[in-house]
Protein backbone atom coordinates (compact mmCIF):
# COMPACT_ATOMS: atom_id res chain seq x y z
CA UNK A 1 0.00 0.00 0.00
CA UNK A 2 2.75 2.41 1.01
CA UNK A 3 4.59 1.63 -2.22
CA UNK A 4 1.48 2.47 -4.25
CA UNK A 5 0.99 5.80 -2.46
CA UNK A 6 4.67 6.58 -2.86
CA UNK A 7 4.44 5.68 -6.56
CA UNK A 8 1.48 8.00 -7.04
CA UNK A 9 3.29 10.86 -5.28
CA UNK A 10 6.38 10.35 -7.44
CA UNK A 11 4.21 10.34 -10.58
CA UNK A 12 2.57 13.61 -9.51
CA UNK A 13 5.90 15.25 -8.82
CA UNK A 14 7.32 14.09 -12.16
CA UNK A 15 4.20 15.30 -13.98
CA UNK A 16 4.42 18.66 -12.23
CA UNK A 17 8.08 19.07 -13.14
CA UNK A 18 7.40 18.08 -16.74
CA UNK A 19 4.64 20.69 -17.12
CA UNK A 20 6.68 23.31 -15.28
CA UNK A 21 9.74 22.93 -17.49
CA UNK A 22 7.83 22.57 -20.73
CA UNK A 23 5.72 25.65 -20.18
CA UNK A 24 7.25 27.85 -17.52
CA UNK A 25 5.23 30.96 -18.46
CA UNK A 26 1.97 29.28 -17.54
CA UNK A 27 3.21 28.25 -14.13
CA UNK A 28 4.51 31.63 -12.93
CA UNK A 29 2.03 33.03 -10.43
CA UNK A 30 1.57 36.80 -10.91
CA UNK A 31 1.77 39.02 -7.82
CA UNK A 32 -1.83 39.83 -6.87
CA UNK A 33 -1.54 43.53 -7.61
CA UNK A 34 0.34 43.20 -10.92
CA UNK A 35 -2.65 43.66 -13.28
CA UNK A 36 -3.82 46.76 -11.43
CA UNK A 37 -0.34 48.31 -11.34
CA UNK A 38 0.08 47.74 -15.08
CA UNK A 39 -3.36 49.14 -15.78
CA UNK A 40 -2.66 52.28 -13.76
CA UNK A 41 0.90 53.03 -14.89
CA UNK A 42 1.67 51.41 -18.27
CA UNK A 43 0.07 52.93 -21.39
CA UNK A 44 1.24 50.09 -23.66
CA UNK A 45 -0.72 47.70 -21.40
CA UNK A 46 -3.77 49.98 -21.20
CA UNK A 47 -4.12 49.83 -24.98
CA UNK A 48 -4.05 46.03 -25.23
CA UNK A 49 -7.26 44.02 -25.75
CA UNK A 50 -8.39 42.13 -22.64
CA UNK A 51 -7.15 38.77 -23.87
CA UNK A 52 -3.68 40.21 -24.50
CA UNK A 53 -3.64 41.85 -21.07
CA UNK A 54 -3.86 38.37 -19.52
CA UNK A 55 -0.94 37.22 -21.67
CA UNK A 56 1.04 40.31 -20.74
CA UNK A 57 0.49 39.71 -17.01
CA UNK A 58 1.50 36.08 -17.42
CA UNK A 59 4.71 37.00 -19.26
CA UNK A 60 5.54 39.77 -16.79
CA UNK A 61 5.09 37.26 -13.96
CA UNK A 62 7.32 34.80 -15.80
CA UNK A 63 10.00 37.49 -16.14
CA UNK A 64 9.78 38.22 -12.41
CA UNK A 65 10.21 34.49 -11.74
CA UNK A 66 13.65 34.32 -13.36
CA UNK A 67 15.04 37.82 -12.75
CA UNK A 68 15.76 39.12 -9.27
CA UNK A 69 15.01 42.78 -8.62
CA UNK A 70 17.11 44.27 -5.86
CA UNK A 71 17.61 47.72 -4.42
CA UNK A 72 20.66 49.58 -3.21
CA UNK A 73 19.59 52.06 -0.57
CA UNK A 74 15.95 51.24 -1.20
CA UNK A 75 13.50 48.38 -1.02
CA UNK A 76 11.87 47.74 -4.41
CA UNK A 77 8.13 48.23 -4.22
CA UNK A 78 5.53 46.22 -6.17
CA UNK A 79 5.28 49.20 -8.54
CA UNK A 80 9.01 48.93 -9.33
CA UNK A 81 8.71 45.21 -10.03
CA UNK A 82 5.74 45.85 -12.32
CA UNK A 83 7.57 48.63 -14.22
CA UNK A 84 10.78 46.62 -14.65
CA UNK A 85 8.76 43.65 -15.93
CA UNK A 86 6.79 45.92 -18.28
CA UNK A 87 10.03 47.45 -19.61
CA UNK A 88 11.30 43.94 -20.29
CA UNK A 89 8.18 42.55 -21.96
CA UNK A 90 7.24 45.52 -24.19
CA UNK A 91 10.23 45.16 -26.57
CA UNK A 92 9.75 41.37 -26.86
CA UNK A 93 5.95 41.41 -26.87
CA UNK A 94 5.80 39.85 -30.35
CA UNK A 95 8.23 37.06 -29.43
CA UNK A 96 5.86 34.74 -27.62
CA UNK A 97 7.60 32.56 -25.07
CA UNK A 98 11.00 34.18 -25.62
CA UNK A 99 13.12 34.90 -22.54
CA UNK A 100 16.16 37.14 -22.15
CA UNK A 101 19.12 34.76 -21.92
CA UNK A 102 21.44 37.48 -20.63
CA UNK A 103 19.96 38.81 -17.41
CA UNK A 104 19.64 37.53 -13.85
CA UNK A 105 19.44 40.71 -11.75
CA UNK A 106 18.12 44.23 -11.99
CA UNK A 107 19.58 46.56 -9.37
CA UNK A 108 17.65 49.70 -8.55
CA UNK A 109 19.26 52.86 -7.25
CA UNK A 110 17.11 55.64 -5.78
CA UNK A 111 18.14 58.33 -8.23
CA UNK A 112 21.56 58.57 -9.82
CA UNK A 113 24.63 56.41 -9.52
CA UNK A 114 28.24 56.82 -10.54
CA UNK A 115 30.24 54.82 -13.03
CA UNK A 116 32.40 52.74 -10.69
CA UNK A 117 31.17 49.55 -12.30
CA UNK A 118 32.21 47.64 -15.34
CA UNK A 119 29.25 48.78 -17.34
CA UNK A 120 28.90 49.91 -20.91
CA UNK A 121 26.47 52.11 -22.62
CA UNK A 122 25.23 55.37 -21.54
CA UNK A 123 26.81 58.74 -21.18
CA UNK A 124 23.58 59.32 -19.35
CA UNK A 125 24.52 56.28 -17.29
CA UNK A 126 23.08 57.83 -14.21
CA UNK A 127 19.75 56.45 -15.43
CA UNK A 128 20.52 52.94 -16.55
CA UNK A 129 23.26 50.55 -17.59
CA UNK A 130 23.63 47.02 -18.88
CA UNK A 131 26.52 45.09 -17.35
CA UNK A 132 29.45 43.66 -19.26
CA UNK A 133 32.47 41.59 -18.20
CA UNK A 134 32.12 40.43 -14.61
CA UNK A 135 28.87 42.40 -14.39
CA UNK A 136 27.31 40.37 -17.20
CA UNK A 137 23.72 39.49 -16.45
CA UNK A 138 23.17 42.61 -14.33
CA UNK A 139 21.28 45.73 -15.19
CA UNK A 140 21.30 48.90 -13.11
CA UNK A 141 18.35 51.24 -13.25
CA UNK A 142 17.55 54.47 -11.52
CA UNK A 143 14.25 53.99 -9.70
CA UNK A 144 13.41 57.62 -10.41
CA UNK A 145 14.34 57.22 -14.08
CA UNK A 146 12.26 54.05 -14.34
CA UNK A 147 9.20 55.65 -12.77
CA UNK A 148 9.53 58.94 -14.67
CA UNK A 149 9.71 57.00 -17.94
CA UNK A 150 6.24 55.58 -17.39
CA UNK A 151 4.77 58.67 -15.70
CA UNK A 152 5.70 61.04 -18.53
CA UNK A 153 4.06 60.71 -21.92
CA UNK A 154 6.91 62.12 -23.99
CA UNK A 155 8.35 59.22 -25.99
CA UNK A 156 11.25 58.66 -23.56
CA UNK A 157 11.43 55.59 -21.35
CA UNK A 158 14.59 54.54 -19.48
CA UNK A 159 13.39 51.01 -18.73
CA UNK A 160 12.51 50.22 -22.34
CA UNK A 161 15.79 51.85 -23.44
CA UNK A 162 17.90 49.50 -21.30
CA UNK A 163 16.00 46.35 -22.27
CA UNK A 164 16.42 47.24 -25.95
CA UNK A 165 20.19 47.37 -25.29
CA UNK A 166 19.88 43.92 -23.72
CA UNK A 167 17.95 42.62 -26.72
CA UNK A 168 20.54 44.19 -29.04
CA UNK A 169 23.24 42.41 -27.00
CA UNK A 170 21.77 38.92 -27.52
CA UNK A 171 23.65 38.56 -30.83
CA UNK A 172 26.93 39.27 -29.06
CA UNK A 173 27.32 43.03 -29.66
CA UNK A 174 25.41 46.04 -28.40
CA UNK A 175 25.86 47.80 -31.70
CA UNK A 176 22.44 49.00 -32.88
CA UNK A 177 22.46 46.27 -35.54
CA UNK A 178 20.13 43.61 -34.19
CA UNK A 179 20.94 40.75 -36.55
CA UNK A 180 18.46 38.50 -34.73
CA UNK A 181 15.61 40.89 -35.42
CA UNK A 182 16.31 41.84 -39.02
CA UNK A 183 17.04 39.51 -41.89
CA UNK A 184 20.08 40.22 -44.05
CA UNK A 185 18.07 42.15 -46.66
CA UNK A 186 16.96 44.68 -44.09
CA UNK A 187 20.24 45.28 -42.24
CA UNK A 188 21.86 47.48 -44.92
CA UNK A 189 18.79 49.73 -45.34
CA UNK A 190 18.58 49.96 -41.54
CA UNK A 191 22.18 51.16 -41.27
CA UNK A 192 21.65 53.68 -44.07
CA UNK A 193 18.50 55.04 -42.40
CA UNK A 194 20.23 55.29 -39.02
CA UNK A 195 23.08 57.30 -40.50
CA UNK A 196 20.77 59.57 -42.44
CA UNK A 197 18.69 60.33 -39.36
CA UNK A 198 21.77 60.82 -37.19
CA UNK A 199 22.91 63.48 -39.66
CA UNK A 200 19.54 65.18 -39.39
CA UNK A 201 19.78 65.11 -35.57
CA UNK A 202 23.27 66.65 -35.80
CA UNK A 203 21.88 69.38 -38.06
CA UNK A 204 19.12 70.11 -35.56
CA UNK A 205 16.47 68.94 -38.05
CA UNK A 206 15.08 65.93 -36.19
CA UNK A 207 12.65 65.50 -33.30
CA UNK A 208 14.50 62.35 -32.19
CA UNK A 209 16.28 62.52 -28.83
CA UNK A 210 19.78 63.92 -29.58
CA UNK A 211 21.21 61.30 -27.24
CA UNK A 212 20.76 58.98 -30.23
CA UNK A 213 23.69 60.74 -31.82
CA UNK A 214 26.09 59.08 -29.34
CA UNK A 215 26.45 55.93 -31.46
CA UNK A 216 24.33 53.37 -33.34
CA UNK A 217 23.47 51.41 -30.17
CA UNK A 218 22.10 54.54 -28.54
CA UNK A 219 20.25 55.54 -31.69
CA UNK A 220 18.57 52.13 -31.75
CA UNK A 221 17.61 52.34 -28.05
CA UNK A 222 16.32 55.91 -28.34
CA UNK A 223 14.28 55.29 -31.50
CA UNK A 224 12.83 52.14 -29.90
CA UNK A 225 11.59 54.20 -26.93
CA UNK A 226 9.87 56.46 -29.48
CA UNK A 227 8.45 53.42 -31.33
CA UNK A 228 6.88 51.86 -28.25
CA UNK A 229 5.73 55.09 -26.59
CA UNK A 230 4.56 57.14 -29.60
CA UNK A 231 4.03 54.71 -32.50
CA UNK A 232 1.53 56.87 -34.41
CA UNK A 233 3.70 59.95 -34.24
CA UNK A 234 6.78 57.99 -35.35
CA UNK A 235 4.85 56.46 -38.23
CA UNK A 236 3.74 59.90 -39.37
CA UNK A 237 7.07 61.68 -39.00
CA UNK A 238 9.48 58.86 -39.88
CA UNK A 239 7.61 56.27 -41.97
CA UNK A 240 10.75 54.47 -43.19
CA UNK A 241 12.25 54.12 -39.71
CA UNK A 242 8.86 53.04 -38.43
CA UNK A 243 8.61 50.42 -41.17
CA UNK A 244 11.94 48.81 -40.26
CA UNK A 245 11.22 48.91 -36.53
CA UNK A 246 7.91 47.25 -37.33
CA UNK A 247 9.86 44.53 -39.18
CA UNK A 248 11.98 43.99 -36.07
CA UNK A 249 9.46 44.22 -33.28
CA UNK A 250 6.08 43.36 -34.80
CA UNK A 251 6.31 41.44 -38.07
CA UNK A 252 9.14 39.22 -36.82
CA UNK A 253 10.62 38.29 -40.18
CA UNK A 254 13.24 36.78 -37.92
CA UNK A 255 13.35 36.21 -34.15
CA UNK A 256 16.02 36.26 -31.48
CA UNK A 257 17.50 32.80 -30.84
ZN1 LIG B 1 21.70 53.60 -23.81
CSV table of C-alpha atoms and ligand atoms in Angstrom, one decimal, residues 120-124 128 161-162 165 211 215 217-218 221-222 225, ligand 1:
chain,number,residue,atom,x,y,z
A,120,UNK,CA,28.9,49.9,-20.9
A,121,UNK,CA,26.5,52.1,-22.6
A,122,UNK,CA,25.2,55.4,-21.5
A,123,UNK,CA,26.8,58.7,-21.2
A,124,UNK,CA,23.6,59.3,-19.4
A,128,UNK,CA,20.5,52.9,-16.6
A,161,UNK,CA,15.8,51.8,-23.4
A,162,UNK,CA,17.9,49.5,-21.3
A,165,UNK,CA,20.2,47.4,-25.3
A,211,UNK,CA,21.2,61.3,-27.2
A,215,UNK,CA,26.5,55.9,-31.5
A,217,UNK,CA,23.5,51.4,-30.2
A,218,UNK,CA,22.1,54.5,-28.5
A,221,UNK,CA,17.6,52.3,-28.1
A,222,UNK,CA,16.3,55.9,-28.3
A,225,UNK,CA,11.6,54.2,-26.9
B,1,LIG,ZN1,21.7,53.6,-23.8
